[in-house]
Structures are given as C-alpha cells and as structure tokens.
Short mmCIF file of C-alpha atoms and ligand atoms in Angstrom, two decimals:
data_model
loop_
_atom_site.label_atom_id
_atom_site.label_comp_id
_atom_site.label_asym_id
_atom_site.label_seq_id
_atom_site.Cartn_x
_atom_site.Cartn_y
_atom_site.Cartn_z
CA UNK T 1 31.47 18.16 -1.08
CA UNK T 2 28.87 16.45 -3.26
CA UNK T 3 27.57 13.16 -1.92
CA UNK T 4 25.92 10.93 -4.51
CA UNK T 5 25.03 7.59 -3.01
CA UNK T 6 22.38 5.48 -4.68
CA UNK T 7 19.88 3.33 -2.81
CA UNK T 8 18.64 -0.24 -3.08
CA UNK T 9 16.10 -2.56 -1.50
CA UNK T 10 18.00 -4.95 0.77
CA UNK T 11 15.19 -7.07 2.19
CA UNK T 12 11.42 -7.50 2.35
CA UNK T 13 9.05 -8.78 5.07
CA UNK T 14 5.33 -8.96 5.75
CA UNK T 15 2.75 -9.82 8.39
CA UNK T 16 -0.93 -10.75 8.38
CA UNK T 17 -3.55 -11.01 11.11
CA UNK T 18 -4.52 -14.57 12.04
CA UNK T 19 -8.21 -14.27 11.19
CA UNK T 20 -9.27 -14.93 7.59
CA UNK T 21 -12.60 -13.43 6.44
CA UNK T 22 -14.22 -14.98 3.38
CA UNK T 23 -16.79 -13.40 1.10
CA UNK T 24 -19.28 -15.87 2.54
CA UNK T 25 -18.53 -14.54 6.04
CA UNK T 26 -19.34 -11.02 4.82
CA UNK T 27 -22.53 -12.21 3.14
CA UNK T 28 -23.80 -13.22 6.60
CA UNK T 29 -23.48 -9.57 7.76
CA UNK T 30 -24.63 -7.61 4.71
CA UNK T 31 -26.41 -8.03 1.40
CA UNK T 32 -23.59 -9.17 -0.82
CA UNK T 33 -22.41 -12.38 -2.42
CA UNK T 34 -19.18 -14.22 -3.16
CA UNK T 35 -20.05 -14.03 -6.86
CA UNK T 36 -20.54 -10.22 -6.88
CA UNK T 37 -17.30 -9.57 -5.01
CA UNK T 38 -15.23 -11.94 -7.18
CA UNK T 39 -16.71 -10.66 -10.43
CA UNK T 40 -16.22 -6.95 -9.63
CA UNK T 41 -12.97 -7.09 -7.64
CA UNK T 42 -11.31 -10.52 -7.80
CA UNK T 43 -11.24 -10.68 -3.98
CA UNK T 44 -11.98 -14.05 -2.33
CA UNK T 45 -10.60 -13.57 1.17
CA UNK T 46 -9.00 -10.89 3.33
CA UNK T 47 -7.54 -10.94 6.86
CA UNK T 48 -8.97 -8.83 9.67
CA UNK T 49 -7.33 -8.22 13.05
CA UNK T 50 -8.55 -9.45 16.39
CA UNK T 51 -7.97 -7.55 19.66
CA UNK T 52 -4.24 -7.39 20.40
CA UNK T 53 -3.19 -7.22 16.75
CA UNK T 54 -2.40 -3.61 15.72
CA UNK T 55 -0.79 -1.70 12.87
CA UNK T 56 2.33 -1.34 15.02
CA UNK T 57 2.48 -5.03 15.99
CA UNK T 58 2.11 -6.16 12.38
CA UNK T 59 4.50 -3.43 11.22
CA UNK T 60 7.14 -4.57 13.72
CA UNK T 61 6.73 -8.21 12.68
CA UNK T 62 7.11 -7.31 8.99
CA UNK T 63 10.10 -5.08 9.82
CA UNK T 64 11.90 -7.85 11.72
CA UNK T 65 11.53 -10.20 8.78
CA UNK T 66 12.70 -7.53 6.33
CA UNK T 67 15.78 -6.85 8.49
CA UNK T 68 16.57 -10.58 8.72
CA UNK T 69 16.22 -10.97 4.94
CA UNK T 70 18.40 -7.90 4.43
CA UNK T 71 21.03 -9.15 6.94
CA UNK T 72 20.86 -5.71 8.57
CA UNK T 73 21.07 -5.51 12.36
CA UNK T 74 18.15 -3.59 13.85
CA UNK T 75 20.68 -1.32 15.61
CA UNK T 76 21.90 -0.12 12.22
CA UNK T 77 18.51 1.35 11.24
CA UNK T 78 18.83 5.17 10.98
CA UNK T 79 15.21 6.11 10.17
CA UNK T 80 11.74 4.56 10.26
CA UNK T 81 9.19 5.67 7.67
CA UNK T 82 5.69 4.45 8.51
CA UNK T 83 3.03 4.76 5.80
CA UNK T 84 -0.63 4.31 6.72
CA UNK T 85 -4.12 5.72 6.37
CA UNK T 86 -5.16 3.95 9.57
CA UNK T 87 -2.85 5.08 12.39
CA UNK T 88 -3.21 3.13 15.62
CA UNK T 89 -4.06 6.37 17.46
CA UNK T 90 -4.88 9.95 16.49
CA UNK T 91 -1.46 10.94 17.79
CA UNK T 92 1.40 10.29 18.16
CA UNK T 93 2.16 8.65 14.83
CA UNK T 94 2.45 4.86 14.76
CA UNK T 95 6.13 4.89 13.77
CA UNK T 96 7.22 5.44 17.38
CA UNK T 97 5.24 2.39 18.53
CA UNK T 98 7.04 0.28 15.93
CA UNK T 99 10.35 1.80 17.04
CA UNK T 100 9.59 0.82 20.63
CA UNK T 101 8.55 -2.71 19.61
CA UNK T 102 11.87 -3.08 17.78
CA UNK T 103 13.78 -2.00 20.91
CA UNK T 104 15.10 1.16 19.24
CA UNK T 105 15.42 4.67 20.68
CA UNK T 106 16.50 8.10 19.44
CA UNK T 107 16.31 7.46 15.70
CA UNK T 108 13.72 9.58 13.83
CA UNK T 109 10.30 8.18 12.95
CA UNK T 110 8.40 9.72 10.07
CA UNK T 111 4.71 8.90 9.56
CA UNK T 112 3.34 9.61 6.09
CA UNK T 113 -0.29 9.74 4.89
CA UNK T 114 -0.64 9.08 1.17
CA UNK T 115 -3.02 6.12 1.43
CA UNK T 116 -2.57 3.53 -1.34
CA UNK T 117 0.39 5.49 -2.75
CA UNK T 118 2.09 5.64 0.67
CA UNK T 119 4.66 2.99 -0.14
CA UNK T 120 5.78 4.75 -3.36
CA UNK T 121 6.03 8.08 -1.50
CA UNK T 122 8.02 6.31 1.23
CA UNK T 123 10.41 4.82 -1.34
CA UNK T 124 10.89 8.26 -2.85
CA UNK T 125 11.69 9.82 0.54
CA UNK T 126 14.04 6.98 1.50
CA UNK T 127 15.82 7.17 -1.86
CA UNK T 128 16.32 10.93 -1.51
CA UNK T 129 17.68 10.63 2.05
CA UNK T 130 20.13 7.94 1.01
CA UNK T 131 21.26 9.90 -2.04
CA UNK T 132 22.17 12.86 0.18
CA UNK T 133 24.14 10.63 2.53
CA UNK T 134 22.02 11.70 5.51
CA UNK T 135 20.89 8.14 6.34
CA UNK T 136 22.35 4.74 5.49
CA UNK T 137 19.69 2.15 6.42
CA UNK T 138 16.00 3.04 6.32
CA UNK T 139 13.10 0.88 7.39
CA UNK T 140 10.01 1.61 5.28
CA UNK T 141 6.80 0.07 6.61
CA UNK T 142 3.29 0.10 5.16
CA UNK T 143 0.76 -1.15 7.70
CA UNK T 144 -3.02 -0.94 7.86
CA UNK T 145 -5.89 -1.89 10.11
CA UNK T 146 -9.03 -1.15 8.13
CA UNK T 147 -11.38 -3.63 9.73
CA UNK T 148 -12.00 -1.75 13.00
CA UNK T 149 -13.28 1.24 10.97
CA UNK T 150 -15.49 -0.37 8.34
CA UNK T 151 -19.28 -0.34 8.05
CA UNK T 152 -20.18 -4.03 8.01
CA UNK T 153 -23.85 -3.33 7.29
CA UNK T 154 -25.30 -3.27 3.77
CA UNK T 155 -24.91 0.52 3.54
CA UNK T 156 -21.10 0.15 3.62
CA UNK T 157 -20.81 -2.89 1.36
CA UNK T 158 -19.25 -1.15 -1.65
CA UNK T 159 -16.20 -0.18 0.46
CA UNK T 160 -16.13 -2.81 3.21
CA UNK T 161 -15.73 -5.87 0.98
CA UNK T 162 -12.57 -4.39 -0.56
CA UNK T 163 -10.32 -3.87 2.43
CA UNK T 164 -7.99 -6.13 4.37
CA UNK T 165 -5.49 -5.63 7.20
CA UNK T 166 -1.77 -6.38 6.99
CA UNK T 167 1.75 -5.00 6.86
CA UNK T 168 4.71 -5.02 4.51
CA UNK T 169 8.21 -3.69 5.09
CA UNK T 170 11.43 -3.12 3.21
CA UNK T 171 14.93 -2.20 4.29
CA UNK T 172 16.51 0.38 1.99
CA UNK T 173 20.27 0.83 2.08
CA UNK T 174 23.15 2.05 -0.05
CA UNK T 175 23.68 0.49 -3.48
CA UNK T 176 27.16 -0.81 -4.11
CA UNK T 177 26.74 -1.37 -7.86
CA UNK T 178 24.26 -0.51 -10.62
CA UNK T 179 22.81 -4.04 -10.73
CA UNK T 180 20.73 -3.47 -7.59
CA UNK T 181 19.35 0.04 -7.14
CA UNK T 182 16.29 2.24 -7.08
CA UNK T 183 16.32 3.75 -10.57
CA UNK T 184 13.51 6.28 -10.25
CA UNK T 185 10.49 7.39 -8.28
CA UNK T 186 7.71 9.65 -9.54
CA UNK T 187 5.07 10.89 -7.10
CA UNK T 188 1.95 12.97 -7.73
CA UNK T 189 -1.15 14.32 -6.02
CA UNK T 190 -4.27 16.30 -6.93
CA UNK T 191 -6.60 17.48 -4.19
CA UNK T 192 -9.41 18.47 -6.58
CA UNK T 193 -11.24 15.22 -5.83
CA UNK T 194 -10.05 14.71 -2.24
CA UNK T 195 -13.55 13.83 -0.99
CA UNK T 196 -14.37 11.06 -3.50
CA UNK T 197 -12.57 8.60 -1.22
CA UNK T 198 -12.35 9.64 2.41
CA UNK T 199 -13.47 9.28 5.99
CA UNK T 200 -14.94 12.55 7.16
CA UNK T 201 -15.25 11.97 10.93
CA UNK T 202 -13.76 12.32 13.53
CA UNK T 203 -12.15 15.52 12.28
CA UNK T 204 -10.58 18.60 13.82
CA UNK T 205 -12.23 20.52 10.96
CA UNK T 206 -15.63 19.64 12.42
CA UNK T 207 -17.18 21.13 15.57
CA UNK T 208 -17.40 18.89 17.48
CA UNK T 209 -14.94 16.41 16.04
CA UNK T 210 -17.46 13.60 16.41
CA UNK T 211 -21.12 13.61 17.38
CA UNK T 212 -23.98 11.18 17.80
CA UNK T 213 -25.60 12.82 14.73
CA UNK T 214 -22.51 12.29 12.56
CA UNK T 215 -22.33 8.69 13.69
CA UNK T 216 -26.05 8.16 13.07
CA UNK T 217 -25.40 9.35 9.50
CA UNK T 218 -22.50 6.85 9.36
CA UNK T 219 -20.04 9.64 8.53
CA UNK T 220 -17.28 8.00 10.58
CA UNK T 221 -17.06 5.27 7.95
CA UNK T 222 -15.08 5.54 4.70
CA UNK T 223 -17.07 6.51 1.61
CA UNK T 224 -16.09 6.22 -2.03
CA UNK T 225 -17.41 7.16 -5.43
CA UNK T 226 -16.22 3.87 -6.81
CA UNK T 227 -16.65 4.45 -10.52
CA UNK T 228 -14.83 7.82 -10.42
CA UNK T 229 -11.97 6.34 -8.43
CA UNK T 230 -11.80 3.43 -10.89
CA UNK T 231 -11.53 5.83 -13.85
CA UNK T 232 -8.79 7.87 -12.21
CA UNK T 233 -6.87 4.69 -11.40
CA UNK T 234 -6.89 3.34 -14.96
CA UNK T 235 -5.75 6.73 -16.26
CA UNK T 236 -3.05 7.66 -13.76
CA UNK T 237 -1.40 4.26 -13.33
CA UNK T 238 -0.51 3.76 -17.02
CA UNK T 239 0.69 7.40 -17.15
CA UNK T 240 2.94 6.80 -14.12
CA UNK T 241 4.40 3.66 -15.66
CA UNK T 242 5.15 5.51 -18.89
CA UNK T 243 6.74 8.38 -16.99
CA UNK T 244 9.19 5.98 -15.31
CA UNK T 245 9.92 4.14 -18.54
CA UNK T 246 10.75 7.38 -20.34
CA UNK T 247 12.97 8.61 -17.48
CA UNK T 248 14.93 5.36 -17.47
CA UNK T 249 14.89 4.90 -21.24
CA UNK T 250 13.22 1.50 -20.88
CA UNK T 251 11.05 -0.63 -23.17
CA UNK T 252 8.07 -2.58 -21.84
CA UNK T 253 9.99 -5.81 -22.46
CA UNK T 254 12.71 -4.64 -20.04
CA UNK T 255 10.27 -4.97 -17.11
CA UNK T 256 10.59 -8.36 -15.40
CA UNK T 257 7.64 -7.89 -13.04
CA UNK T 258 4.98 -5.29 -12.40
CA UNK T 259 3.90 -5.04 -8.76
CA UNK T 260 0.83 -2.78 -8.75
CA UNK T 261 -1.15 -1.54 -5.78
CA UNK T 262 -3.88 -4.06 -5.03
CA UNK T 263 -7.17 -2.10 -5.13
CA UNK T 264 -9.14 -4.18 -7.59
CA UNK T 265 -7.99 -7.04 -9.84
CA UNK T 266 -10.08 -5.57 -12.69
CA UNK T 267 -8.22 -2.24 -12.43
CA UNK T 268 -4.85 -4.01 -12.61
CA UNK T 269 -5.92 -6.21 -15.53
CA UNK T 270 -7.14 -3.13 -17.40
CA UNK T 271 -3.88 -1.26 -16.73
CA UNK T 272 -1.91 -4.26 -18.02
CA UNK T 273 -4.02 -4.43 -21.19
CA UNK T 274 -3.77 -0.68 -21.77
CA UNK T 275 0.04 -0.73 -21.78
CA UNK T 276 0.29 -4.13 -23.52
CA UNK T 277 1.94 -5.98 -20.64
CA UNK T 278 1.74 -9.80 -20.82
CA UNK T 279 -0.41 -10.99 -17.84
CA UNK T 280 2.41 -13.20 -16.52
CA UNK T 281 4.51 -10.06 -15.98
CA UNK T 282 2.12 -8.71 -13.34
CA UNK T 283 1.79 -10.16 -9.85
CA UNK T 284 -1.46 -9.83 -7.89
CA UNK T 285 -2.36 -10.85 -4.35
CA UNK T 286 -5.68 -9.05 -3.92
CA UNK T 287 -7.54 -12.35 -4.34
CA UNK T 288 -6.29 -13.61 -0.95
CA UNK T 289 -5.51 -10.39 0.98
CA UNK T 290 -7.91 -7.70 -0.35
CA UNK T 291 -6.81 -4.09 -0.54
CA UNK T 292 -4.29 -3.38 2.24
CA UNK T 293 -3.59 0.18 1.06
CA UNK T 294 -0.03 1.29 1.96
CA UNK T 295 0.90 -2.31 2.76
CA UNK T 296 -0.31 -3.80 -0.52
CA UNK T 297 2.81 -3.23 -2.65
CA UNK T 298 5.43 -4.56 -0.19
CA UNK T 299 3.12 -7.52 0.60
CA UNK T 300 2.65 -8.28 -3.10
CA UNK T 301 6.39 -7.88 -3.70
CA UNK T 302 7.15 -10.27 -0.82
CA UNK T 303 4.74 -12.81 -2.29
CA UNK T 304 6.24 -12.51 -5.78
CA UNK T 305 9.69 -13.25 -4.34
CA UNK T 306 8.35 -16.15 -2.29
CA UNK T 307 6.65 -17.85 -5.24
CA UNK T 308 9.79 -17.39 -7.37
CA UNK T 309 8.41 -14.78 -9.78
CA UNK T 310 11.00 -12.19 -8.71
CA UNK T 311 14.69 -12.76 -8.16
CA UNK T 312 17.67 -10.56 -7.34
CA UNK T 313 18.62 -8.28 -10.22
CA UNK T 314 15.13 -8.25 -11.78
CA UNK T 315 13.71 -4.97 -13.03
CA UNK T 316 10.56 -4.25 -11.03
CA UNK T 317 7.94 -1.59 -11.62
CA UNK T 318 5.85 -0.56 -8.61
CA UNK T 319 2.80 1.54 -9.41
CA UNK T 320 0.01 2.89 -7.23
CA UNK T 321 -3.05 5.04 -7.08
CA UNK T 322 -5.15 6.10 -4.12
CA UNK T 323 -7.09 8.58 -2.07
CA UNK T 324 -5.96 12.18 -2.06
CA UNK T 325 -5.89 11.66 -4.95
CA UNK T 326 -2.32 10.42 -5.09
CA UNK T 327 -0.41 8.27 -7.58
CA UNK T 328 3.08 7.35 -8.64
CA UNK T 329 5.57 4.73 -9.76
CA UNK T 330 8.99 3.43 -8.86
CA UNK T 331 11.42 1.46 -11.01
CA UNK T 332 13.79 -0.72 -9.07
CA UNK T 333 16.53 -3.13 -10.01
CA UNK T 334 16.12 -5.55 -7.11
O1 LIG V 401 -7.37 1.62 -3.15
C1 LIG V 401 -8.21 2.73 -3.17
C2 LIG V 401 -8.78 2.94 -4.48
N1 LIG V 401 -10.04 2.24 -4.62
C3 LIG V 401 -10.37 1.75 -5.78
O2 LIG V 401 -9.58 1.78 -6.68
C4 LIG V 401 -11.77 1.20 -5.99
C5 LIG V 401 -12.27 1.62 -7.36
N2 LIG V 401 -13.64 1.22 -7.62
C6 LIG V 401 -14.03 -0.07 -7.73
O3 LIG V 401 -13.22 -0.96 -7.60
C7 LIG V 401 -15.45 -0.35 -8.09
O4 LIG V 401 -16.13 0.85 -8.37
C8 LIG V 401 -16.23 -1.14 -6.99
C9 LIG V 401 -15.72 -2.56 -6.92
C10 LIG V 401 -16.07 -0.47 -5.64
C11 LIG V 401 -17.72 -1.20 -7.31
O5 LIG V 401 -17.93 -1.78 -8.58
P1 LIG V 401 -18.86 -1.08 -9.66
O6 LIG V 401 -18.91 -1.98 -10.82
O7 LIG V 401 -18.37 0.32 -9.87
O8 LIG V 401 -20.28 -1.12 -8.94
P2 LIG V 401 -21.24 0.10 -8.57
O9 LIG V 401 -20.68 0.87 -7.44
O10 LIG V 401 -21.67 0.82 -9.80
O11 LIG V 401 -22.48 -0.70 -8.03
C12 LIG V 401 -23.26 -1.58 -8.90
C13 LIG V 401 -24.35 -2.21 -8.05
C14 LIG V 401 -25.13 -1.19 -7.23
O12 LIG V 401 -26.48 -1.62 -7.18
P3 LIG V 401 -27.60 -0.96 -8.14
O13 LIG V 401 -27.59 0.51 -7.82
O14 LIG V 401 -27.15 -1.25 -9.54
O15 LIG V 401 -28.83 -1.65 -7.73
C15 LIG V 401 -24.53 -1.31 -5.86
O16 LIG V 401 -25.42 -0.96 -4.84
O17 LIG V 401 -23.77 -3.11 -7.11
C16 LIG V 401 -24.21 -2.78 -5.80
N3 LIG V 401 -23.14 -3.11 -4.86
C17 LIG V 401 -23.00 -4.33 -4.33
N4 LIG V 401 -23.70 -5.45 -4.48
C18 LIG V 401 -23.29 -6.53 -3.78
C19 LIG V 401 -22.14 -2.30 -4.40
N5 LIG V 401 -21.35 -2.99 -3.56
C20 LIG V 401 -21.86 -4.24 -3.49
C21 LIG V 401 -21.50 -5.41 -2.80
N6 LIG V 401 -22.22 -6.53 -2.97
N7 LIG V 401 -20.41 -5.45 -1.99
#
C-alpha cells in the first residue's frame, strides 16, 4: 500500500528570555559600539537568559503556544524534533526535557544539530515522516541559549555581539488540501570548511576534553572567520531559493514573504538584492533579537504573522545558512 500524505504547518509559537541586552550594555564589557554593531549587522538588542531560563524551558513555552495556535492537543503529538547548537546538557538531548515539561511520555524525541539550518532540516524530516504516514502531528522546536557560552571580553566581540537566546516552534500535521502544505524542502551540507565557525572545546576528540590550557587560550568559546562565512551565506542562500523555485515551478512574484535565517541584516539585504526581491517581501527580526540560530526562522515567522505580514494561504520561502557548513530552503503554502 502506498501512503502519500502531505504535510502542513498548523501553528507557530515562540519564547524569549526576560532580559534584554542592548549594544550599549555590551560596550560596557568589551571594546565595541552601538554604531559598529548596527552598521555591520543591523542588531540593536538581543535577549539573554538568566538562571532558571533554559533551552528546554523556552522550547516548551514556544511549543505550548504553537499547539494552542494549531488547536492540537498536546496528547496528539507523535514526535518531537528539537533543533539546537546549544543543548542544555552534553547528553541526553534536550528534546526529552521538553517532552517532560509538556507532560508527555513514550513518544520519540529527536535532537538534530545543523546550527542555523536546523529548522529547515527539521521541516524536511517532519515532512518526510508525515508523507510516509508514520507520524501525524510533529512538534518541531528550535531553541538556543548562546549567552552562557560567549566570550564577553574584547577578544570575542566579533561573535558575541551577534547572538541572542530564544525559541521558536511549529506544529506540523497532515494537509487536507493543496492550499496549505509544505511544497518542498532542500537541504545541503559541506564539511570542507567545518572549522570556520565552531566551538572546539569541550570535545571528546580532545584528550582531555577540556583543560585549563584550552580555556586559557579561550578555545571553549565559539570562533568564526566572519568574512568567509558571509561569502558562503550570500552564495548558498540565493542558490537554495532558486532550487526551490525551479522545483515548484515558481516565479519570484509568486513568493508572498521570504523568512530568512537571521544571521546578519546585511547578508539578508544582499540576498534580496541578488535575486531581485522587493524589500517589503522579506521579514527580518535580527534588529531586536540578534541571531538565535535554529530558533531564528520560526521566531521571525511568528513575528511576521503577528504584525500581519503573513496570513493563511500565503506562499512562504524559508532559507538558511550556517555552521557545518549547512544550508537549505523550504517553500510552504501556509
Ligand atoms: O549564523 C551563523 C552564520 N554567521 C554569519 O553569517 C556571520 C557572517 N559574518 C558577518 O556577519 C561579519 O563578518 C561580521 C559582522 C561578523 C564582521 O563584520 P566584518 O565587516 O566582516 O568585520 P571584520 O571581521 O573584517 O572586522 C573589521 C574590524 C576589525 O578591526 P581591524 O582589524 O580592522 O582593526 C575587527 O577587529 O572590526 C573589528 N571588530 C569589531 N569592532 C567593534 C570585530 N568585531 C567588532 C565589534 N565591535 N563587535
């Protein structure tokens, strides 16, 4: 028997820590300025957790809102996919902590690690599971706590000013018509440049996993070759968008809203210009939330719905690029 269900996004939710951190706050801790950060990245504020707020707690909060907006009872969730680069603990994965916070047991929890492209990979996995008929309602969560792992001294300023904490979630279920469905997902990776954006320590590949020497060299903080990452992003994101448009036989004018990963406002503006997308057809939230990695797309999508830029039935293009390197796109009729 061939089962050919299609999937759709049923509801969206998000959560933020309480504590807002301005560029001026950062300038008190390191040599940077509001002007530099805004000019190079567009970021004005980001939110950083305080003790008690975790990836799982924010993920659960976002999930509850997504379920309410989807009108799906939590007991009808068949699978949790949790995308992050900042798991709450080394192991087990954070998905089980979200499951517990939601009062669920027994259903599978799948943690995935594709950094800024995590949400697109998660959509692709959820779509494939629903197409086979294996699962009916899937909770996909992107949640990140960067702030507890950032170098807030001047030596970490190129990375630290970019990142924010937060969570976004969607409920993915079966489509009942072709007006609301995930049309396509395209996912890619290339490990050739895996170390241009990474955190080396602690690592099971190192003996010992962490040491005073490694910490003295600040190797437990994320490092990035910013210009190389930037160049990859403005190459791979337009290519991913084109790949989805060709697959779905779409014109640029068919897209109602582009929801790109929020790494740098300048990257997104350049991608828009390269493909000829009118600026009003792209939504950005990096100015207020910074780069929240796997959470950035569902958070940006939530915001676009909230401010009335996206409505049911609209054709949405999600596109992302991140460490790995990884990249991809998804076209969705919401
Ligand atoms: O989501 C994951 C993917 N990540 C990305 O997509 C990020 C991609 N890269 C970028 O967005 C940009 O490369 C950055 C925003 C990170 C940096 O911008 P840039 O224009 O590439 O600056 P740069 O790294 O070439 O640095 C220019 C100068 C340097 O000083 P000197 O050597 O010219 O004296 C840096 O030390 O700016 C300095 N700098 C800063 N100054 C003030 C670097 N970070 C800061 C800072 N505040 N936060």
